[in-house]
Short mmCIF file of C-alpha atoms and ligand atoms in Angstrom, two decimals:
data_model
loop_
_atom_site.label_atom_id
_atom_site.label_comp_id
_atom_site.label_asym_id
_atom_site.label_seq_id
_atom_site.Cartn_x
_atom_site.Cartn_y
_atom_site.Cartn_z
CA MET A 238 -0.42 0.15 0.21
CA SER A 239 1.56 3.49 -0.98
CA SER A 240 1.85 6.18 1.27
CA SER A 241 -0.69 8.17 0.24
CA GLN A 242 -3.49 4.94 0.40
CA LEU A 243 -2.35 4.53 3.47
CA LEU A 244 -3.87 7.64 4.41
CA VAL A 245 -6.75 7.44 2.95
CA THR A 246 -7.59 4.70 4.76
CA THR A 247 -6.64 5.77 7.96
CA ALA A 248 -8.80 8.42 7.17
CA ALA A 249 -12.11 7.41 5.44
CA CYS A 250 -12.12 4.82 8.59
CA ALA A 251 -11.22 7.11 11.03
CA ALA A 252 -14.46 8.17 13.01
CA ARG A 253 -14.53 11.62 13.18
CA ARG A 254 -13.29 13.40 9.60
CA SER A 255 -12.10 11.99 5.93
CA VAL A 256 -9.05 13.43 5.26
CA ILE A 257 -9.70 13.14 1.18
CA THR A 258 -9.92 17.05 1.85
CA GLN A 259 -7.12 17.59 3.47
CA LEU A 260 -5.10 15.78 1.02
CA ALA A 261 -6.48 17.57 -1.91
CA PRO A 262 -9.04 20.29 -1.45
CA ALA A 263 -8.86 22.17 -4.32
CA ALA A 264 -9.77 18.77 -6.33
CA VAL A 265 -12.67 17.25 -4.31
CA ARG A 266 -14.50 20.65 -3.61
CA THR A 267 -14.37 21.45 -7.50
CA PHE A 268 -15.29 18.58 -8.41
CA ALA A 269 -18.02 18.64 -5.78
CA SER A 270 -18.98 22.09 -6.20
CA VAL A 271 -19.68 21.07 -10.45
CA ALA A 272 -21.51 18.15 -9.55
CA ASN A 273 -24.48 19.96 -7.47
CA VAL A 274 -25.96 22.76 -10.43
CA ASN A 275 -28.76 23.55 -7.89
CA PRO A 276 -27.67 24.41 -4.77
CA THR A 277 -31.25 23.64 -1.92
CA THR A 278 -30.80 24.88 1.73
CA ARG A 279 -32.89 22.82 4.36
CA ASN A 280 -33.67 24.23 8.03
CA HIS A 281 -32.83 22.69 11.33
CA LYS A 282 -33.31 23.18 14.88
CA VAL A 283 -30.01 22.14 15.91
CA VAL A 284 -26.99 21.04 13.14
CA VAL A 285 -24.03 19.13 14.79
CA VAL A 286 -20.76 18.71 12.85
CA GLY A 287 -19.35 15.62 13.23
CA GLY A 288 -20.34 11.89 14.43
CA GLY A 289 -17.76 10.79 16.79
CA SER A 290 -18.12 10.15 20.26
CA ALA A 291 -19.43 13.56 20.84
CA GLY A 292 -21.69 13.93 17.51
CA LEU A 293 -23.10 10.76 18.26
CA THR A 294 -23.29 10.82 22.33
CA ILE A 295 -24.73 15.05 21.94
CA SER A 296 -27.00 14.07 19.44
CA HIS A 297 -28.80 11.37 20.76
CA GLN A 298 -28.98 12.83 24.06
CA LEU A 299 -31.08 16.40 22.46
CA LEU A 300 -33.49 13.78 20.69
CA ARG A 301 -34.30 11.86 23.93
CA LYS A 302 -35.67 14.72 26.01
CA GLY A 303 -38.16 14.24 23.38
CA LYS A 304 -38.51 18.25 22.42
CA PHE A 305 -37.76 17.48 18.87
CA SER A 306 -39.63 16.03 15.52
CA GLN A 307 -38.15 13.97 12.67
CA ASP A 308 -35.53 15.84 11.16
CA ASP A 309 -35.55 18.77 13.47
CA ILE A 310 -31.49 17.89 14.49
CA ALA A 311 -29.06 16.28 11.70
CA ILE A 312 -25.40 15.20 12.35
CA VAL A 313 -22.69 16.20 8.98
CA ASP A 314 -19.73 13.69 8.81
CA PRO A 315 -18.01 12.32 5.98
CA ALA A 316 -17.36 9.00 7.69
CA GLU A 317 -18.57 5.48 6.73
CA TRP A 318 -17.31 4.30 10.25
CA HIS A 319 -16.89 4.65 13.82
CA HIS A 320 -14.61 3.56 15.85
CA TYR A 321 -14.05 2.52 19.16
CA GLN A 322 -10.33 4.41 19.59
CA PRO A 323 -10.41 3.95 23.07
CA GLY A 324 -10.24 -0.01 21.91
CA TRP A 325 -7.36 0.82 19.62
CA THR A 326 -4.34 0.63 22.18
CA LEU A 327 -6.10 -3.31 23.02
CA VAL A 328 -5.07 -3.79 19.75
CA GLY A 329 -1.57 -3.01 20.02
CA GLY A 330 -2.09 -5.27 22.61
CA GLY A 331 -3.05 -8.12 21.41
CA LEU A 332 -5.73 -8.06 22.92
CA LYS A 333 -8.92 -7.01 20.38
CA ASN A 334 -10.01 -7.73 16.66
CA LYS A 335 -9.83 -3.83 14.74
CA GLU A 336 -12.81 -4.80 13.23
CA GLN A 337 -14.93 -5.78 16.12
CA LEU A 338 -14.00 -2.12 17.12
CA ARG A 339 -16.42 -0.60 13.95
CA LYS A 340 -19.37 0.18 13.00
CA PRO A 341 -21.26 1.42 10.42
CA LEU A 342 -21.67 5.82 10.84
CA LYS A 343 -24.71 5.59 9.59
CA SER A 344 -26.40 2.28 11.76
CA LEU A 345 -26.01 4.36 14.62
CA ILE A 346 -27.61 7.19 13.55
CA ASP A 347 -31.16 7.68 14.79
CA PRO A 348 -33.85 7.95 11.87
CA LYS A 349 -35.48 10.40 13.34
CA LEU A 350 -31.80 12.64 13.31
CA ARG A 351 -30.93 13.55 9.62
CA PHE A 352 -27.93 12.41 8.37
CA TYR A 353 -25.75 14.35 5.57
CA ASN A 354 -23.16 12.02 5.27
CA THR A 355 -20.76 14.15 3.56
CA GLU A 356 -18.36 16.74 4.45
CA LEU A 357 -18.40 20.49 5.83
CA ALA A 358 -17.32 23.15 3.63
CA SER A 359 -17.99 26.27 5.20
CA PHE A 360 -19.33 27.84 8.76
CA SER A 361 -21.10 31.44 8.58
CA PRO A 362 -21.86 32.47 11.98
CA ASP A 363 -23.45 35.50 11.10
CA SER A 364 -26.28 34.10 8.92
CA ASN A 365 -26.57 30.73 11.43
CA THR A 366 -25.33 28.56 8.70
CA VAL A 367 -22.94 26.09 7.49
CA THR A 368 -22.28 25.27 3.45
CA LEU A 369 -21.83 21.44 2.46
CA ASP A 370 -18.52 19.85 0.53
CA ASN A 371 -21.55 19.96 -1.86
CA GLY A 372 -23.13 23.61 -2.09
CA ASP A 373 -25.95 22.68 0.12
CA LYS A 374 -26.90 24.99 3.04
CA LEU A 375 -28.03 24.29 6.40
CA THR A 376 -29.14 27.20 8.61
CA TYR A 377 -29.67 25.77 12.34
CA GLU A 378 -31.03 27.77 15.78
CA HIS A 379 -28.38 26.40 17.31
CA LEU A 380 -25.12 24.69 16.19
CA VAL A 381 -22.34 22.06 17.56
CA VAL A 382 -18.87 21.79 16.56
CA VAL A 383 -17.52 18.93 17.43
CA PRO A 384 -15.99 17.02 14.36
CA GLY A 385 -12.76 15.77 16.36
CA ILE A 386 -9.02 16.31 15.94
CA LYS A 387 -7.01 15.56 13.35
CA VAL A 388 -4.18 13.39 13.26
CA ASP A 389 -1.58 14.58 11.31
CA PHE A 390 0.05 11.47 10.14
CA ASN A 391 2.47 13.65 7.59
CA SER A 392 4.01 15.90 10.73
CA ILE A 393 7.04 13.63 10.92
CA LYS A 394 9.18 13.47 8.09
CA GLY A 395 9.34 9.47 7.16
CA LEU A 396 6.44 8.18 9.33
CA GLN A 397 3.77 8.08 6.18
CA ASP A 398 6.49 5.40 4.21
CA ALA A 399 7.63 4.03 8.00
CA LEU A 400 3.64 2.87 8.81
CA SER A 401 3.27 1.59 5.53
CA ASN A 402 6.31 -0.68 5.13
CA PRO A 403 5.74 -4.28 6.36
CA ASP A 404 9.34 -4.73 6.63
CA SER A 405 10.08 -1.56 9.13
CA GLY A 406 9.02 -1.91 12.44
CA VAL A 407 7.02 1.17 12.95
CA SER A 408 3.55 1.32 14.03
CA SER A 409 1.31 3.43 15.31
CA ILE A 410 -2.11 2.58 17.43
CA TYR A 411 -3.66 6.47 16.34
CA GLY A 412 -4.42 4.66 13.64
CA TYR A 413 -6.85 1.99 12.40
CA ASP A 414 -4.88 0.76 9.57
CA THR A 415 -1.28 1.03 11.58
CA CYS A 416 -3.22 -0.34 15.24
CA ASP A 417 -2.53 -4.04 14.95
CA LYS A 418 1.00 -3.19 13.03
CA ALA A 419 1.43 -2.76 17.12
CA ASP A 420 0.86 -6.14 17.79
CA ARG A 421 2.85 -7.50 14.79
CA THR A 422 6.09 -6.16 15.60
CA ILE A 423 5.86 -5.93 19.41
CA LYS A 424 5.67 -10.20 18.61
CA ALA A 425 8.12 -10.20 15.94
CA LEU A 426 10.92 -8.40 18.31
CA LYS A 427 13.13 -10.64 19.91
CA GLY A 428 16.29 -7.84 20.67
CA GLY A 429 17.26 -4.40 19.58
CA GLN A 430 16.25 -0.98 20.59
CA ALA A 431 12.36 -0.24 21.02
CA ILE A 432 11.18 3.25 21.21
CA PHE A 433 7.86 4.73 21.87
CA THR A 434 6.72 8.51 21.66
CA GLN A 435 5.05 10.81 22.66
CA PRO A 436 5.63 14.07 20.62
CA MET A 437 4.92 17.93 21.82
CA GLY A 438 1.56 19.44 21.76
CA VAL A 439 -2.03 18.13 22.44
CA VAL A 440 -2.72 14.85 21.87
CA LYS A 441 -5.94 12.87 22.17
CA CYS A 442 -5.78 10.46 25.26
CA ALA A 443 -2.28 11.40 26.56
CA GLY A 444 -2.07 8.44 28.64
CA ALA A 445 -2.51 5.86 25.26
CA PRO A 446 2.07 6.60 23.70
CA GLN A 447 2.64 4.92 27.38
CA LYS A 448 -0.42 2.48 27.74
CA ILE A 449 1.51 0.47 24.84
CA MET A 450 4.40 0.59 26.40
CA TRP A 451 3.93 -0.96 29.40
CA LEU A 452 2.45 -3.50 27.49
CA ALA A 453 5.23 -5.12 25.22
CA LEU A 454 6.92 -4.58 28.18
CA ASP A 455 5.21 -6.80 29.71
CA HIS A 456 4.95 -8.78 27.00
CA TRP A 457 9.29 -9.19 26.07
CA LYS A 458 9.15 -9.48 29.85
CA LYS A 459 7.24 -12.84 30.27
CA SER A 460 9.13 -13.95 26.74
CA GLY A 461 11.87 -13.59 28.47
CA LEU A 462 13.33 -11.19 26.12
CA TYR A 463 13.65 -8.14 29.39
CA ASP A 464 14.79 -8.32 32.54
CA PRO A 465 13.09 -4.74 34.32
CA ALA A 466 15.96 -5.91 37.27
CA ASN A 467 18.66 -5.83 34.98
CA PRO A 468 17.81 -4.05 32.10
CA SER A 469 21.13 -3.04 30.66
CA SER A 470 21.36 -7.12 29.91
CA SER A 471 18.51 -7.88 28.09
CA PRO A 472 18.14 -8.51 24.36
CA ILE A 473 16.02 -5.82 24.58
CA HIS A 474 16.04 -2.17 25.29
CA ILE A 475 13.03 0.23 26.29
CA THR A 476 13.51 3.69 25.68
CA PHE A 477 10.65 6.36 26.42
CA ALA A 478 10.77 9.29 24.14
CA THR A 479 8.04 12.02 24.76
CA GLY A 480 8.52 16.25 23.91
CA LEU A 481 6.98 16.61 27.66
CA PRO A 482 8.58 16.90 30.37
CA VAL A 483 7.45 14.44 32.56
CA MET A 484 5.22 11.44 32.21
CA PHE A 485 1.97 12.43 32.68
CA GLY A 486 0.31 16.38 33.06
CA VAL A 487 -1.40 15.07 36.61
CA PRO A 488 1.00 15.21 39.23
CA LYS A 489 -0.57 12.64 41.10
CA TYR A 490 0.11 9.89 38.52
CA SER A 491 3.39 11.46 37.33
CA ALA A 492 4.86 10.26 39.63
CA VAL A 493 3.40 7.37 40.39
CA LEU A 494 4.21 6.58 36.69
CA GLU A 495 8.08 7.69 36.77
CA LYS A 496 8.11 5.51 39.58
CA LEU A 497 7.40 2.51 37.22
CA ARG A 498 9.59 3.89 34.47
CA LYS A 499 12.74 3.83 36.85
CA GLU A 500 11.72 0.16 38.76
CA ARG A 501 11.03 -1.34 34.98
CA GLY A 502 14.46 0.06 33.48
CA VAL A 503 12.67 2.40 30.64
CA GLU A 504 15.21 5.10 29.71
CA GLY A 505 13.41 8.22 29.58
CA LEU A 506 14.23 10.98 27.03
CA PHE A 507 11.49 14.21 28.37
CA ALA A 508 11.74 16.91 26.04
CA HIS A 509 12.32 14.91 22.81
CA ASP A 510 10.35 15.90 19.80
CA LEU A 511 10.20 13.06 16.86
CA VAL A 512 10.62 15.13 14.35
CA GLU A 513 12.26 12.35 11.23
CA ILE A 514 12.03 8.41 10.64
CA ASN A 515 15.06 7.62 8.23
CA GLY A 516 15.64 3.70 7.78
CA ASN A 517 16.33 2.89 11.03
CA ASP A 518 17.29 6.39 12.68
CA ALA A 519 15.15 8.35 14.78
CA VAL A 520 15.60 12.82 15.07
CA PHE A 521 14.55 14.05 17.92
CA SER A 522 14.36 16.98 18.26
CA HIS A 523 15.01 18.66 21.70
CA GLY A 524 16.50 22.57 23.60
CA GLU A 525 16.73 25.02 21.24
CA ASN A 526 18.15 24.00 17.98
CA GLN A 527 19.91 20.59 19.28
CA LYS A 528 19.03 16.89 17.37
CA LEU A 529 19.60 13.78 18.91
CA THR A 530 19.75 10.48 16.61
CA ARG A 531 18.39 6.95 17.93
CA LYS A 532 19.11 3.44 15.89
CA PHE A 533 16.03 1.85 17.09
CA ASP A 534 14.73 -1.63 16.09
CA LEU A 535 10.95 -0.93 17.03
CA MET A 536 9.50 2.02 17.30
CA HIS A 537 5.75 3.28 18.44
CA VAL A 538 4.92 6.61 16.68
CA THR A 539 2.18 9.30 18.11
CA PRO A 540 1.87 11.32 15.31
CA LYS A 541 0.78 15.54 15.96
CA MET A 542 -2.29 16.19 16.26
CA GLY A 543 -3.96 19.06 15.72
CA ALA A 544 -7.40 21.24 14.69
CA HIS A 545 -8.67 19.86 11.45
CA ALA A 546 -8.57 23.00 8.51
CA PHE A 547 -11.93 23.58 7.92
CA VAL A 548 -12.58 24.99 11.69
CA LYS A 549 -9.64 26.54 11.75
CA SER A 550 -9.60 28.40 9.00
CA SER A 551 -13.70 29.57 10.79
CA PRO A 552 -14.39 32.18 12.46
CA LEU A 553 -15.50 30.03 15.28
CA ALA A 554 -11.35 29.28 15.88
CA ASN A 555 -8.92 30.59 18.41
CA GLU A 556 -5.54 31.10 17.30
CA ALA A 557 -4.65 27.46 17.68
CA GLY A 558 -7.35 26.27 15.26
CA PHE A 559 -9.60 24.61 18.52
CA VAL A 560 -13.43 26.13 18.54
CA ASP A 561 -13.45 28.96 21.11
CA VAL A 562 -16.07 28.41 23.57
CA ASP A 563 -16.43 29.20 27.42
CA GLU A 564 -14.89 26.26 29.82
CA GLU A 565 -17.59 26.25 31.71
CA THR A 566 -20.32 26.53 30.11
CA LEU A 567 -19.42 25.26 26.50
CA ARG A 568 -20.81 28.13 24.63
CA HIS A 569 -18.57 29.79 21.97
CA LYS A 570 -17.04 32.96 23.18
CA LYS A 571 -19.07 35.44 19.99
CA TRP A 572 -21.82 33.47 18.80
CA LYS A 573 -24.48 32.41 22.06
CA ASN A 574 -26.36 29.73 19.48
CA VAL A 575 -22.65 27.78 18.84
CA TRP A 576 -21.25 25.12 20.55
CA SER A 577 -18.49 22.84 21.02
CA ALA A 578 -17.23 19.87 23.14
CA GLY A 579 -14.54 17.31 23.19
CA ASP A 580 -11.24 16.71 20.56
CA ALA A 581 -12.04 20.48 18.59
CA SER A 582 -12.94 22.88 21.26
CA SER A 583 -10.61 24.83 23.03
CA LEU A 584 -11.95 23.18 26.60
CA PRO A 585 -8.33 22.79 28.58
CA THR A 586 -8.80 19.19 29.50
CA SER A 587 -7.49 16.50 28.46
CA LYS A 588 -9.00 15.04 25.40
CA THR A 589 -11.03 11.55 26.22
CA ALA A 590 -14.05 10.05 25.45
CA ALA A 591 -14.56 10.19 28.94
CA ALA A 592 -14.47 13.70 29.13
CA ILE A 593 -17.59 13.24 26.65
CA THR A 594 -19.52 11.21 29.37
CA ALA A 595 -19.07 14.57 31.31
CA GLN A 596 -19.45 17.43 28.82
CA ALA A 597 -22.27 15.82 26.79
CA PRO A 598 -24.75 16.85 29.79
CA VAL A 599 -23.62 20.24 30.44
CA LEU A 600 -23.46 20.53 26.42
CA VAL A 601 -26.84 19.22 26.44
CA LYS A 602 -28.73 21.32 29.36
CA ASN A 603 -27.48 24.79 28.38
CA VAL A 604 -28.49 24.32 24.49
CA LEU A 605 -32.40 23.56 25.99
CA ARG A 606 -32.12 26.09 29.11
CA SER A 607 -31.40 28.55 25.81
CA MET A 608 -33.78 27.79 23.40
CA ARG A 609 -36.33 28.94 26.00
CA GLY A 610 -35.23 31.71 26.62
CA LYS A 611 -33.28 30.83 30.06
CA GLU A 612 -29.76 31.42 30.82
CA ALA A 613 -27.01 28.62 29.84
CA ASP A 614 -25.51 27.28 33.97
CA GLU A 615 -24.50 24.19 33.64
CA GLU A 616 -21.28 24.31 34.21
CA TYR A 617 -18.69 21.79 33.31
CA ASP A 618 -15.69 21.39 36.36
CA GLY A 619 -12.83 19.45 33.06
CA TYR A 620 -13.65 16.25 34.59
CA THR A 621 -11.49 13.76 31.85
CA SER A 622 -9.93 10.29 32.39
CA CYS A 623 -7.34 8.16 31.28
CA PRO A 624 -8.16 4.15 32.33
CA LEU A 625 -3.91 3.86 31.85
CA LEU A 626 -2.44 0.01 31.28
CA THR A 627 0.65 -0.90 33.27
CA GLU A 628 0.65 -3.99 32.03
CA TYR A 629 -1.69 -7.07 31.50
CA GLY A 630 -4.19 -7.53 34.46
CA LYS A 631 -3.79 -3.94 35.40
CA VAL A 632 -5.21 0.05 35.14
CA LEU A 633 -4.11 2.90 36.87
CA LEU A 634 -7.72 4.73 36.44
CA ALA A 635 -6.51 8.55 36.56
CA GLU A 636 -9.79 11.14 36.92
CA PHE A 637 -9.30 14.56 37.25
CA LYS A 638 -10.64 17.89 36.05
CA TYR A 639 -10.01 21.50 35.39
CA GLY A 640 -5.96 21.74 36.90
CA GLY A 641 -5.61 18.99 37.09
CA VAL A 642 -7.35 17.91 40.27
CA PRO A 643 -7.86 14.39 40.83
CA LYS A 644 -11.77 13.65 40.93
CA GLU A 645 -11.88 9.32 41.70
CA THR A 646 -14.96 8.29 40.73
CA PHE A 647 -14.47 4.79 43.06
CA GLY A 648 -11.82 6.74 45.31
CA LYS A 649 -14.58 8.25 47.94
CA ALA A 650 -16.90 5.37 47.54
CA LEU A 651 -14.94 1.86 48.18
CA ARG A 652 -12.28 4.34 50.09
CA ILE A 653 -8.76 3.07 47.47
CA ASP A 654 -7.01 4.86 45.65
CA GLN A 655 -7.28 4.43 41.79
CA ALA A 656 -3.57 6.03 41.45
CA VAL A 657 -2.57 2.08 42.67
CA PRO A 658 -3.15 -0.35 38.89
CA ARG A 659 -5.94 -2.53 39.61
CA ARG A 660 -7.50 -5.78 37.90
CA ALA A 661 -10.94 -4.44 38.49
CA PHE A 662 -9.92 -1.17 36.34
CA TYR A 663 -8.60 -3.16 33.72
CA HIS A 664 -12.12 -5.25 33.64
CA LEU A 665 -13.27 -1.82 33.23
CA LYS A 666 -11.15 -0.95 30.06
CA LYS A 667 -11.02 -3.86 28.36
CA ASP A 668 -14.96 -4.87 28.91
CA PHE A 669 -17.00 -2.94 30.77
CA PHE A 670 -16.36 0.67 29.06
CA PRO A 671 -17.00 -0.77 25.07
CA TRP A 672 -19.69 -2.72 25.90
CA VAL A 673 -21.45 0.71 27.59
CA TYR A 674 -19.92 2.53 24.61
CA TYR A 675 -22.08 1.31 22.70
CA LYS A 676 -24.79 0.42 23.92
CA TYR A 677 -25.31 3.05 25.89
CA MET A 678 -22.97 6.34 25.79
CA VAL A 679 -23.38 6.97 21.70
CA LYS A 680 -27.23 5.97 22.43
CA GLY A 681 -27.67 9.15 24.48
CA THR A 682 -28.00 7.30 27.53
CA TRP A 683 -24.68 6.80 29.45
CA GLY A 684 -23.67 9.62 32.07
CA GLY A 685 -20.45 7.89 32.73
CA PRO A 686 -18.46 8.52 36.42
CA LYS A 687 -22.41 9.25 36.85
CA GLY A 688 -23.89 6.16 35.67
CA TRP A 689 -26.68 5.49 33.45
CA LEU A 690 -28.93 8.85 32.33
CA ARG A 691 -32.34 9.27 33.10
CA ASP A 692 -34.32 11.79 31.10
C1 UQ1 B 799 -16.22 6.25 30.53
O1 UQ1 B 799 -17.65 6.40 30.88
C2 UQ1 B 799 -15.91 5.48 29.02
O2 UQ1 B 799 -17.22 5.45 27.80
C3 UQ1 B 799 -17.30 4.33 28.09
C4 UQ1 B 799 -14.44 5.62 29.12
O3 UQ1 B 799 -14.40 4.72 27.34
C5 UQ1 B 799 -14.10 5.48 27.08
C6 UQ1 B 799 -13.34 5.32 30.24
O4 UQ1 B 799 -12.54 5.29 30.63
C7 UQ1 B 799 -14.17 6.09 31.79
C8 UQ1 B 799 -13.25 6.59 32.62
C9 UQ1 B 799 -15.59 6.52 31.96
C10 UQ1 B 799 -15.51 6.79 32.80
C11 UQ1 B 799 -16.70 5.90 33.85
C12 UQ1 B 799 -16.64 6.15 34.71
C13 UQ1 B 799 -17.70 4.92 35.38
C14 UQ1 B 799 -15.31 6.32 36.25
#
């Protein structure tokens, strides 16, 4: 498979947005607008841009309030498939089959919702209108912008080619096409240098770059290829190279993970940002204009990520390209009938599906309140979570809110410290969350730490 094929397939399969326009925006859009000689305008009460975790959860929670009729709510998303992306780490660890984690997006959308299975071209918030790629326009009373974040496989020189080359030891759990390559390369490695990277800047699920490392380490330990007590004389050497200065953004959990790293003999290259892959050389930038080149036999790469171009270039975006919303109400800072949540939003919290469980009910309540002419006074506290696999059979369940302050669901009730990796949390991550996600969350009836939602 060529690198461009890989990119197209990866992107087209992503739950959020096809990357076809990112590859050749002019060509695709010209074709689409020529194809549609009679653009139409349709009116909806709510238009939801994005059919990922946030888009499905929010539109179904809205629908369940019983205030909307057929086609009052519309979802716009070009994707064919919806993926349970938190499961891709489990695929990389050989614990799940990637095909079982995806469903046709269309099959997840209630027939009462109008589904536009197409790209969005532009936002015109002053006229309460969005324009689809074929030139059709949708007007709205309220707009919910939740198209997610773009995983940029072009952000690291040589990454595309290395990923699509079956002989290279480079993989990534951040794409449908490459998540199972992580499992293959981990099992194939019998000796040499393994590097796991995390870039500088925003990524979704900031714990995943090390989750896959902890699973790989455990696999090599069990296969007799890695001895944490004696790493230098083990056949395999392990390095965690991260653009960040610490193992994790929340001090409480970072301290535990740093201790694990040291106990397990993993080299930490902090503030090192992967910029190039050249054969078996990985080139990192660090400090001011300094470069470090390391040889590798296996490398798991977390690409850089950023706002989708169609959001970044819109009037809704802040300087970084994210939809500029109030941290508590999730309402746009300039347009009062525009809302955002999830990875596409400017919310200063960790980008996870767990965060959606807390953001969605707040956004939904505030939209409904403002439709009734009331104050949008429901507040989101920044809740997010990272069930961090530290080995096969154990998970550290990090849960926190704005400011990196822990907010642990089971901490108080069960009087336990969630920074201690546990088997029960492993089953939450591996079995319960994927099940509750498809059976309840995307249908609008799962409230995360609050349990099942009642109307
Ligand atoms: C959660 O609800 C959820 O969604 C199904 C996850 O999976 C993506 C999670 O990782 C977490 C932590 C939650 C939160 C729920 C509880 C019970 C802590």
